Coordinates of C-alpha atoms in Angstrom, one line a residue:
X1 CA -8.8 -77.2 -87.8
X2 CA -12.0 -77.0 -85.9
X3 CA -11.2 -73.4 -84.8
X4 CA -10.6 -72.5 -88.4
X5 CA -14.0 -73.9 -89.5
X6 CA -15.7 -71.9 -86.7
X7 CA -14.0 -68.7 -87.9
X8 CA -15.1 -69.2 -91.5
X9 CA -18.6 -70.0 -90.4
X10 CA -18.8 -66.8 -88.4
X11 CA -17.6 -64.7 -91.4
X12 CA -20.1 -66.3 -93.8
X13 CA -23.0 -65.9 -91.3
X14 CA -22.1 -62.2 -90.8
X15 CA -22.2 -61.6 -94.6
X16 CA -25.5 -63.4 -94.9
X17 CA -27.1 -61.3 -92.1
X18 CA -25.9 -58.0 -93.7
X19 CA -27.1 -59.0 -97.2
X20 CA -30.5 -60.1 -95.7
X21 CA -30.9 -56.7 -93.9
X22 CA -30.1 -54.7 -97.1
X23 CA -32.7 -56.7 -99.1
X24 CA -35.3 -56.3 -96.4
X25 CA -34.8 -52.5 -96.3
X26 CA -35.5 -52.2 -100.1
X27 CA -38.6 -54.4 -99.9
X28 CA -42.1 -52.9 -100.2
X29 CA -43.3 -51.7 -96.8
X30 CA -46.8 -53.0 -97.4
X31 CA -45.8 -56.6 -98.2
X32 CA -45.5 -59.0 -95.3
X33 CA -42.0 -60.0 -94.6
X34 CA -41.1 -63.6 -95.1
X35 CA -39.7 -65.5 -92.1
X36 CA -35.9 -65.3 -92.0
X37 CA -34.1 -68.4 -91.0
X38 CA -32.4 -68.0 -87.7
X39 CA -28.9 -68.6 -88.8
X40 CA -27.5 -67.5 -85.5
X41 CA -29.3 -70.2 -83.7
X42 CA -27.3 -72.9 -85.4
X43 CA -23.6 -73.4 -85.8
X44 CA -22.1 -75.3 -88.6
X45 CA -20.0 -78.3 -87.5
X46 CA -18.1 -78.5 -90.8
X47 CA -17.8 -77.0 -94.3
X48 CA -20.5 -79.2 -95.7
X49 CA -23.1 -78.0 -93.3
X50 CA -22.0 -74.4 -93.9
X51 CA -22.4 -74.9 -97.6
X52 CA -25.9 -76.4 -97.1
X53 CA -26.9 -73.3 -95.1
X54 CA -25.7 -71.0 -97.8
X55 CA -27.7 -72.9 -100.4
X56 CA -30.9 -72.8 -98.4
X57 CA -30.5 -69.0 -98.0
X58 CA -30.1 -68.5 -101.7
X59 CA -33.2 -70.5 -102.5
X60 CA -35.2 -68.5 -99.9
X61 CA -34.0 -65.2 -101.3
X62 CA -34.8 -66.2 -104.9
X63 CA -38.4 -67.1 -103.8
X64 CA -38.8 -63.7 -102.1
X65 CA -37.4 -61.8 -105.1
X66 CA -39.9 -63.5 -107.4
X67 CA -42.7 -62.5 -105.1
X68 CA -41.5 -58.9 -105.1
X69 CA -41.2 -58.8 -108.9
X70 CA -44.8 -60.1 -109.2
X71 CA -46.1 -57.4 -106.9
X72 CA -44.2 -54.7 -108.8
X73 CA -45.6 -55.9 -112.1
X74 CA -49.1 -55.8 -110.7
X75 CA -48.7 -52.3 -109.3
X76 CA -47.3 -51.1 -112.6
X77 CA -50.3 -52.4 -114.5
X78 CA -52.6 -50.7 -112.0
X79 CA -50.8 -47.4 -112.3
X80 CA -51.0 -47.5 -116.1
X81 CA -54.8 -48.1 -115.9
X82 CA -55.1 -45.1 -113.5
X83 CA -53.1 -42.9 -115.8
X84 CA -55.3 -43.9 -118.7
X85 CA -58.5 -43.1 -116.7
X86 CA -57.1 -39.7 -115.6
X87 CA -56.3 -38.8 -119.2
X88 CA -59.8 -39.7 -120.2
X89 CA -61.3 -37.6 -117.4
X90 CA -59.2 -34.6 -118.4
X91 CA -60.4 -34.9 -122.0
X92 CA -64.0 -35.0 -120.8
X93 CA -63.5 -31.9 -118.6
X94 CA -61.8 -30.0 -121.4
X95 CA -64.8 -30.7 -123.7
X96 CA -67.1 -29.6 -120.9
X97 CA -65.1 -26.5 -120.3
X98 CA -65.3 -25.6 -124.0
X99 CA -69.1 -26.1 -123.9
X100 CA -69.4 -23.9 -120.8
X101 CA -67.4 -21.2 -122.4
X102 CA -69.6 -21.2 -125.5
X103 CA -72.7 -21.1 -123.2
X104 CA -71.2 -18.2 -121.2
X105 CA -70.5 -16.2 -124.3
X106 CA -74.0 -16.8 -125.6
X107 CA -75.5 -15.8 -122.3
X108 CA -73.4 -12.5 -122.3
X109 CA -74.8 -11.6 -125.7
X110 CA -78.3 -12.5 -124.5
X111 CA -77.9 -10.4 -121.3
X112 CA -76.6 -7.4 -123.3
X113 CA -79.5 -7.7 -125.7
X114 CA -82.1 -7.9 -122.9
X115 CA -80.5 -4.9 -121.1
X116 CA -80.7 -2.9 -124.3
X117 CA -84.4 -3.9 -124.6
X118 CA -84.9 -2.9 -121.0
X119 CA -83.3 0.5 -121.5
X120 CA -85.4 1.1 -124.6
X121 CA -88.6 0.2 -122.9
X122 CA -87.8 2.2 -119.7
X123 CA -87.0 5.3 -121.6
X124 CA -87.4 8.3 -119.3
X125 CA -88.4 6.1 -116.4
X126 CA -84.7 5.4 -115.8
X127 CA -84.1 9.0 -114.7
X128 CA -87.3 8.9 -112.7
X129 CA -86.2 5.7 -110.8
X130 CA -82.8 7.3 -110.2
X131 CA -84.5 10.3 -108.6
X132 CA -86.9 8.1 -106.7
X133 CA -84.0 6.0 -105.3
X134 CA -82.1 9.2 -104.2
X135 CA -85.3 10.7 -102.7
X136 CA -86.0 7.4 -100.8
X137 CA -82.5 7.3 -99.4
X138 CA -82.8 10.9 -98.2
X139 CA -86.2 10.3 -96.7
X140 CA -85.0 7.2 -94.9
X141 CA -82.1 9.2 -93.4
X142 CA -84.5 11.9 -92.2
X143 CA -87.1 9.5 -90.8
X144 CA -84.4 7.7 -88.7
X145 CA -83.7 10.9 -86.7
X146 CA -87.1 12.5 -87.0
X147 CA -89.1 13.0 -83.7
X148 CA -92.2 12.1 -85.7
X149 CA -90.9 8.5 -85.9
X150 CA -91.4 8.3 -82.1
X151 CA -95.2 8.5 -82.8
X152 CA -95.1 6.5 -86.1
X153 CA -92.4 3.9 -85.7
X154 CA -91.0 1.6 -88.4
X155 CA -91.7 4.1 -91.2
X156 CA -88.4 3.4 -92.9
X157 CA -88.7 -0.3 -93.3
X158 CA -90.6 -0.2 -96.6
X159 CA -88.0 2.4 -97.8
X160 CA -85.2 -0.1 -97.3
X161 CA -87.1 -2.8 -99.3
X162 CA -87.9 -0.2 -102.0
X163 CA -84.2 0.8 -102.3
X164 CA -83.1 -2.8 -102.4
X165 CA -85.7 -3.5 -105.1
X166 CA -84.6 -0.5 -107.3
X167 CA -81.0 -1.4 -106.8
X168 CA -81.5 -4.6 -108.8
X169 CA -82.1 -4.7 -112.6
X170 CA -84.8 -7.4 -112.5
X171 CA -87.4 -5.7 -110.3
X172 CA -89.3 -2.4 -110.6
X173 CA -91.4 -0.5 -108.0
X174 CA -95.1 -0.4 -108.4
X175 CA -97.5 2.6 -108.3
X176 CA -98.4 1.9 -104.6
X177 CA -94.8 2.0 -103.5
X178 CA -94.1 5.2 -105.3
X179 CA -97.3 6.8 -103.9
X180 CA -96.3 5.7 -100.4
X181 CA -93.0 7.5 -100.7
X182 CA -94.9 10.7 -101.7
X183 CA -97.3 10.1 -98.8
X184 CA -94.5 9.8 -96.2
X185 CA -92.8 12.9 -97.4
X186 CA -96.1 14.9 -97.1
X187 CA -96.8 13.4 -93.7
X188 CA -93.4 14.4 -92.4
X189 CA -93.9 18.0 -93.7
X190 CA -97.4 18.1 -92.1
X191 CA -96.4 16.7 -88.8
X192 CA -93.6 19.2 -88.3
X193 CA -96.3 21.9 -87.8
X194 CA -98.4 20.0 -85.2
X195 CA -98.4 19.8 -81.4
X196 CA -99.8 16.4 -80.6
X197 CA -100.0 14.2 -77.5
X198 CA -99.6 10.4 -77.6
X199 CA -98.6 7.6 -75.3
X200 CA -95.4 5.7 -75.9
X201 CA -92.6 3.9 -74.0
X202 CA -90.1 6.3 -72.3
X203 CA -86.8 5.3 -70.6
X204 CA -86.0 7.1 -67.3
X205 CA -82.6 8.2 -66.2
X206 CA -82.1 4.9 -64.4
X207 CA -82.8 2.9 -67.6
X208 CA -86.3 1.7 -66.7
X209 CA -88.9 1.8 -69.5
X210 CA -92.5 2.6 -68.9
X211 CA -95.4 3.9 -71.0
X212 CA -96.0 7.6 -70.5
X213 CA -98.0 10.4 -72.1
X214 CA -95.7 12.7 -74.1
X215 CA -96.2 15.8 -76.2
X216 CA -94.4 16.3 -79.5
X217 CA -93.9 19.9 -80.6
X218 CA -93.5 19.5 -84.4
X219 CA -90.2 17.9 -85.2
X220 CA -88.3 20.0 -82.7
X221 CA -88.9 18.7 -79.1
X222 CA -90.7 16.0 -77.2
X223 CA -91.6 16.5 -73.5
X224 CA -93.6 14.5 -70.9
X225 CA -96.4 15.8 -68.7
X226 CA -93.9 16.6 -65.9
X227 CA -92.1 19.1 -68.2
X228 CA -89.0 16.9 -68.8
X229 CA -87.3 17.2 -72.2
X230 CA -86.9 13.8 -73.9
X231 CA -84.2 12.6 -76.3
X232 CA -85.0 10.4 -79.3
X233 CA -82.3 7.8 -80.1
X234 CA -82.4 4.3 -81.7
X235 CA -86.2 4.4 -82.1
X236 CA -86.7 5.1 -78.3
X237 CA -87.5 8.1 -76.2
X238 CA -85.5 8.7 -73.0
X239 CA -85.5 11.4 -70.3
X240 CA -82.5 13.7 -70.6
X241 CA -80.2 13.0 -67.7
X242 CA -79.8 16.8 -67.3
X243 CA -82.6 19.2 -67.9
X244 CA -82.1 22.8 -69.1
X245 CA -82.0 25.3 -66.3
X246 CA -84.3 28.3 -65.8
X247 CA -88.0 28.3 -66.5
X248 CA -87.9 25.9 -69.5
X249 CA -89.1 22.9 -67.6
X250 CA -92.0 24.8 -65.9
X251 CA -93.0 26.2 -69.3
X252 CA -92.8 22.7 -70.8
X253 CA -95.0 21.3 -68.0
X254 CA -97.6 24.0 -68.5
X255 CA -97.7 23.3 -72.3
X256 CA -97.9 19.5 -71.7
X257 CA -100.9 19.9 -69.4
X258 CA -102.7 22.5 -71.5
X259 CA -105.6 21.7 -73.8
X260 CA -105.7 24.9 -75.9
X261 CA -104.4 28.4 -76.2
X262 CA -101.0 30.0 -76.6
X263 CA -98.2 29.0 -74.2
X264 CA -94.6 30.0 -73.7
X265 CA -92.1 27.2 -74.5
X266 CA -88.4 26.9 -75.0
X267 CA -88.0 25.2 -78.4
X268 CA -84.8 23.8 -79.9
X269 CA -84.5 25.2 -83.5
X270 CA -82.0 22.5 -84.4
X271 CA -84.4 19.7 -83.4
X272 CA -85.0 18.3 -86.9
X273 CA -81.2 18.1 -87.4
X274 CA -80.4 16.4 -84.1
X275 CA -81.1 18.9 -81.4
X276 CA -77.5 20.1 -81.1
X277 CA -78.5 23.4 -79.6
X278 CA -80.3 21.9 -76.7
X279 CA -77.5 19.4 -76.2
X280 CA -74.9 22.2 -76.1
X281 CA -77.0 24.1 -73.5
X282 CA -77.4 21.0 -71.4
X283 CA -73.7 20.1 -71.7
X284 CA -72.5 23.6 -70.7
X285 CA -71.3 23.5 -67.1
X286 CA -72.9 25.8 -64.6
X287 CA -70.9 28.1 -62.3
X288 CA -70.4 25.4 -59.6
X289 CA -69.1 22.9 -62.2
X290 CA -66.8 25.5 -63.7
X291 CA -65.5 26.3 -60.3
X292 CA -64.7 22.6 -59.7
X293 CA -62.8 22.5 -63.0
X294 CA -60.2 24.8 -61.4
X295 CA -59.1 21.9 -59.2
X296 CA -56.9 22.5 -56.1
X297 CA -55.4 25.7 -57.5
X298 CA -58.9 27.1 -58.0
X299 CA -59.9 26.2 -54.5
X300 CA -56.7 27.9 -53.1
X301 CA -57.5 31.1 -55.2
X302 CA -61.1 31.0 -53.9
X303 CA -59.9 30.7 -50.3
X304 CA -57.4 33.6 -50.7
X305 CA -60.2 35.7 -52.4
X306 CA -62.6 35.0 -49.6
X307 CA -60.0 35.9 -47.0
X308 CA -59.2 39.2 -48.8
X309 CA -62.9 40.0 -49.0
X310 CA -63.5 39.4 -45.3
X311 CA -60.4 41.3 -44.4
X312 CA -61.4 44.3 -46.5
X313 CA -64.9 44.3 -45.1
X314 CA -63.5 44.1 -41.6
X315 CA -61.2 47.0 -42.1
X316 CA -63.9 49.1 -43.7
X317 CA -66.1 48.5 -40.7
X318 CA -63.3 49.3 -38.3
X319 CA -62.3 52.5 -40.1
X320 CA -65.9 53.6 -40.4
X321 CA -66.2 53.3 -36.6
X322 CA -62.9 55.1 -36.1
X323 CA -63.9 57.8 -38.5
X324 CA -67.1 58.4 -36.6
X325 CA -65.2 58.7 -33.3
X326 CA -62.7 61.2 -34.9
X327 CA -65.6 63.3 -36.2
X328 CA -67.1 63.3 -32.7
X329 CA -63.7 64.3 -31.3
X330 CA -63.5 67.2 -33.7
X331 CA -66.7 68.6 -32.1
X332 CA -65.4 68.2 -28.6
X333 CA -63.0 70.5 -26.7
X334 CA -61.6 67.7 -24.5
X335 CA -59.3 65.0 -25.8
X336 CA -60.7 61.5 -25.5
X337 CA -58.2 58.6 -25.8
X338 CA -60.8 56.2 -27.4
X339 CA -59.9 57.5 -30.9
X340 CA -56.6 58.3 -32.7
X341 CA -57.3 62.1 -32.8
X342 CA -58.0 62.2 -29.1
X343 CA -54.7 60.4 -28.4
X344 CA -52.8 62.9 -30.6
X345 CA -54.5 65.9 -28.9
X346 CA -53.9 64.5 -25.5
X347 CA -50.2 64.9 -26.1
X348 CA -50.6 68.7 -26.1
X349 CA -53.1 68.7 -23.3
X350 CA -50.7 66.7 -21.0
X351 CA -47.8 69.0 -21.9
X352 CA -49.1 72.5 -22.4
X353 CA -45.9 74.3 -21.5
X354 CA -43.7 72.2 -23.9
X355 CA -41.4 74.1 -26.2
X356 CA -42.3 74.4 -29.9
X357 CA -39.6 72.0 -31.2
X358 CA -40.4 69.3 -28.7
X359 CA -44.1 69.7 -29.2
X360 CA -43.7 69.3 -33.0
X361 CA -41.7 66.1 -32.5
X362 CA -44.2 64.7 -30.0
X363 CA -47.1 65.4 -32.3
X364 CA -45.4 63.9 -35.3
X365 CA -44.5 60.8 -33.1
X366 CA -48.2 60.5 -32.0
X367 CA -49.4 60.7 -35.6
X368 CA -46.8 58.1 -36.7
X369 CA -47.9 55.9 -33.9
X370 CA -51.5 55.9 -35.0
X371 CA -50.7 55.4 -38.7
X372 CA -49.8 51.7 -38.7
X373 CA -53.0 50.9 -36.8
X374 CA -55.1 52.7 -39.4
X375 CA -53.2 51.2 -42.4
X376 CA -53.4 47.6 -41.0
X377 CA -54.3 45.0 -43.7
X378 CA -53.6 47.3 -46.6
X379 CA -50.3 45.6 -47.4
X380 CA -51.9 42.1 -47.2
X381 CA -54.7 43.2 -49.6
X382 CA -52.1 44.6 -52.0
X383 CA -50.1 41.3 -51.9
X384 CA -53.3 39.3 -52.5
X385 CA -54.2 41.5 -55.5
X386 CA -50.8 40.8 -57.0
X387 CA -50.5 37.1 -56.2
X388 CA -54.0 36.0 -57.3
X389 CA -53.4 36.4 -61.1
X390 CA -50.1 34.5 -60.6
X391 CA -51.9 31.7 -58.9
X392 CA -54.3 31.6 -61.8
X393 CA -51.5 31.5 -64.3
X394 CA -50.0 28.6 -62.3
X395 CA -53.2 26.7 -62.5
X396 CA -53.5 27.4 -66.3
X397 CA -49.9 26.1 -66.9
X398 CA -50.5 23.0 -64.9
X399 CA -53.8 22.3 -66.7
X400 CA -52.2 22.8 -70.1
X401 CA -49.4 20.3 -69.1
X402 CA -52.0 17.7 -68.1
X403 CA -53.9 18.4 -71.4
X404 CA -50.8 17.9 -73.5
X405 CA -49.9 14.8 -71.6
X406 CA -53.4 13.4 -72.4
X407 CA -52.9 14.3 -76.1
X408 CA -49.6 12.5 -76.1
X409 CA -51.2 9.4 -74.7
X410 CA -54.6 9.3 -76.4
X411 CA -53.9 11.5 -79.5
X412 CA -55.7 14.6 -80.7
X413 CA -58.5 12.8 -82.5
X414 CA -61.2 14.2 -80.3
X415 CA -61.2 18.1 -80.4
X416 CA -64.0 18.3 -77.8
X417 CA -61.9 16.5 -75.2
X418 CA -58.9 18.8 -76.0
X419 CA -61.0 21.9 -75.9
X420 CA -62.5 20.8 -72.6
X421 CA -59.1 20.3 -71.0
X422 CA -58.0 23.8 -72.2
X423 CA -61.2 25.3 -71.0
X424 CA -60.7 23.8 -67.5
X425 CA -57.1 25.0 -67.5
X426 CA -58.2 28.6 -68.2
X427 CA -60.7 28.6 -65.3
X428 CA -57.9 29.2 -62.8
X429 CA -56.9 32.4 -64.7
X430 CA -60.5 33.6 -64.6
X431 CA -60.6 32.9 -60.8
X432 CA -57.3 34.7 -60.3
X433 CA -58.6 37.8 -62.1
X434 CA -62.0 37.6 -60.3
X435 CA -60.1 37.7 -57.0
X436 CA -57.5 40.3 -58.0
X437 CA -59.8 42.9 -59.5
X438 CA -62.2 43.2 -56.5
X439 CA -59.3 43.1 -54.1
X440 CA -57.7 46.1 -55.9
X441 CA -61.0 48.0 -55.6
X442 CA -61.3 47.0 -51.9
X443 CA -57.7 48.0 -51.2
X444 CA -58.5 51.4 -52.8
X445 CA -61.6 51.8 -50.6
X446 CA -59.8 50.8 -47.4
X447 CA -56.8 52.9 -48.2
X448 CA -59.0 55.9 -48.9
X449 CA -60.7 55.7 -45.6
X450 CA -57.5 55.3 -43.7
X451 CA -55.8 58.2 -45.5
X452 CA -58.7 60.5 -44.7
X453 CA -58.3 59.8 -41.0
X454 CA -54.5 60.2 -41.2
X455 CA -55.0 63.4 -43.0
X456 CA -57.2 64.7 -40.2
X457 CA -54.7 63.7 -37.6
X458 CA -51.9 65.4 -39.5
X459 CA -54.0 68.5 -40.1
X460 CA -54.9 68.8 -36.4
X461 CA -51.4 68.2 -35.2
X462 CA -50.1 70.9 -37.6
X463 CA -52.7 73.3 -36.4
X464 CA -51.8 72.7 -32.7
X465 CA -48.1 73.3 -33.5
X466 CA -49.0 76.4 -35.4
X467 CA -51.2 77.8 -32.6
X468 CA -48.5 77.0 -30.0
X469 CA -45.9 78.8 -32.2
X470 CA -48.1 81.9 -32.4
X471 CA -48.7 81.9 -28.7
X472 CA -45.0 81.6 -28.0
X473 CA -44.2 84.5 -30.3
X474 CA -46.6 86.8 -28.5

């Protein structure tokens, strides 16, 4: 019987614990949880005690439920009050919105009326102010790049303020501002015809700034007392990193240190528009820089050309000396073996009783033996004249491949970079032609001298054979 009571007690306690957990999960999270009786800590001895435990749990749950209902009722009352306040606030804002819309419409009508009054009162001044705004904008753009601004800085500040003022509809320029625009335009025109000297800050090629006396030639160029051309950029003067070649710098120094008179000077006609002509001249590479643009192929072509030139000069000198010895041999009755003609004639002198057929063969053999010595280097010159253009073409093709690879990587947005690459690639073709054309001429010169000597040898050998034939026939 006791075991049966214990089993029933355990089942009832499990149901109470489950019911208590479900109720606690549905309770408000903000409310403090009431202490739960520790039913597991006690064990009912009989059914009466178990009944008493169940009764106490029902009383506790009823009390907790009443507290929850009170809290829910209070919260519901607060929410109703908040909803009422929000509806009242929305009504107030709607009334305020309607008032603002009425005010906005009234202001639009007032603005339209005022603008119409402004147009009527301005009359022809509207067109005048439009032209003034356009003229001020153009003048501001010109003053920003004008060399005159190096002497008179910050001339465009008032133009910015004037343009901003005329861009609005509530402010108008005064007479002083309009007259100043006219004054600055006349001053710019006047200063373009003057050669003046003034002191200002100049940046050197290393970036250091120091005051220096400079001379401004109208709006075209600015130079210093040493004859260096200066560039004007971002309201500052700077010495050009590369000066124009020739006598331009000496002429500039002479003009900068002169006090009066007429002086020669190299002027940039595009100075007022940015000095693009001077920049193009300065950026143009000289002969040495163009030669370096050819790269390794260009160096190889130059080496081959130098070798061909030295070989041709050497052969010309040698053949000139041989020609002089042959001419001397023609005037001598005795064969001398220090020249080709003497060695050919010595064949007859050494064998005077030789028959005609053998003599003819010996003389031809002697001439043929001398011919390779006289024509030495001609084949090499001919090969160089033919190979040099091909080497130039090789360098051009290689340069074009590199240029197109750069276009593939960086795009064709910069035509100057692409044109520079193509120009550098064509340098090798120019070098190849510069080597081939003189080499062909030198080959012709050397070959002509050699053929003249060979002709003399052949002529003399034929004459000896003919004389020997006549002597034998007699």
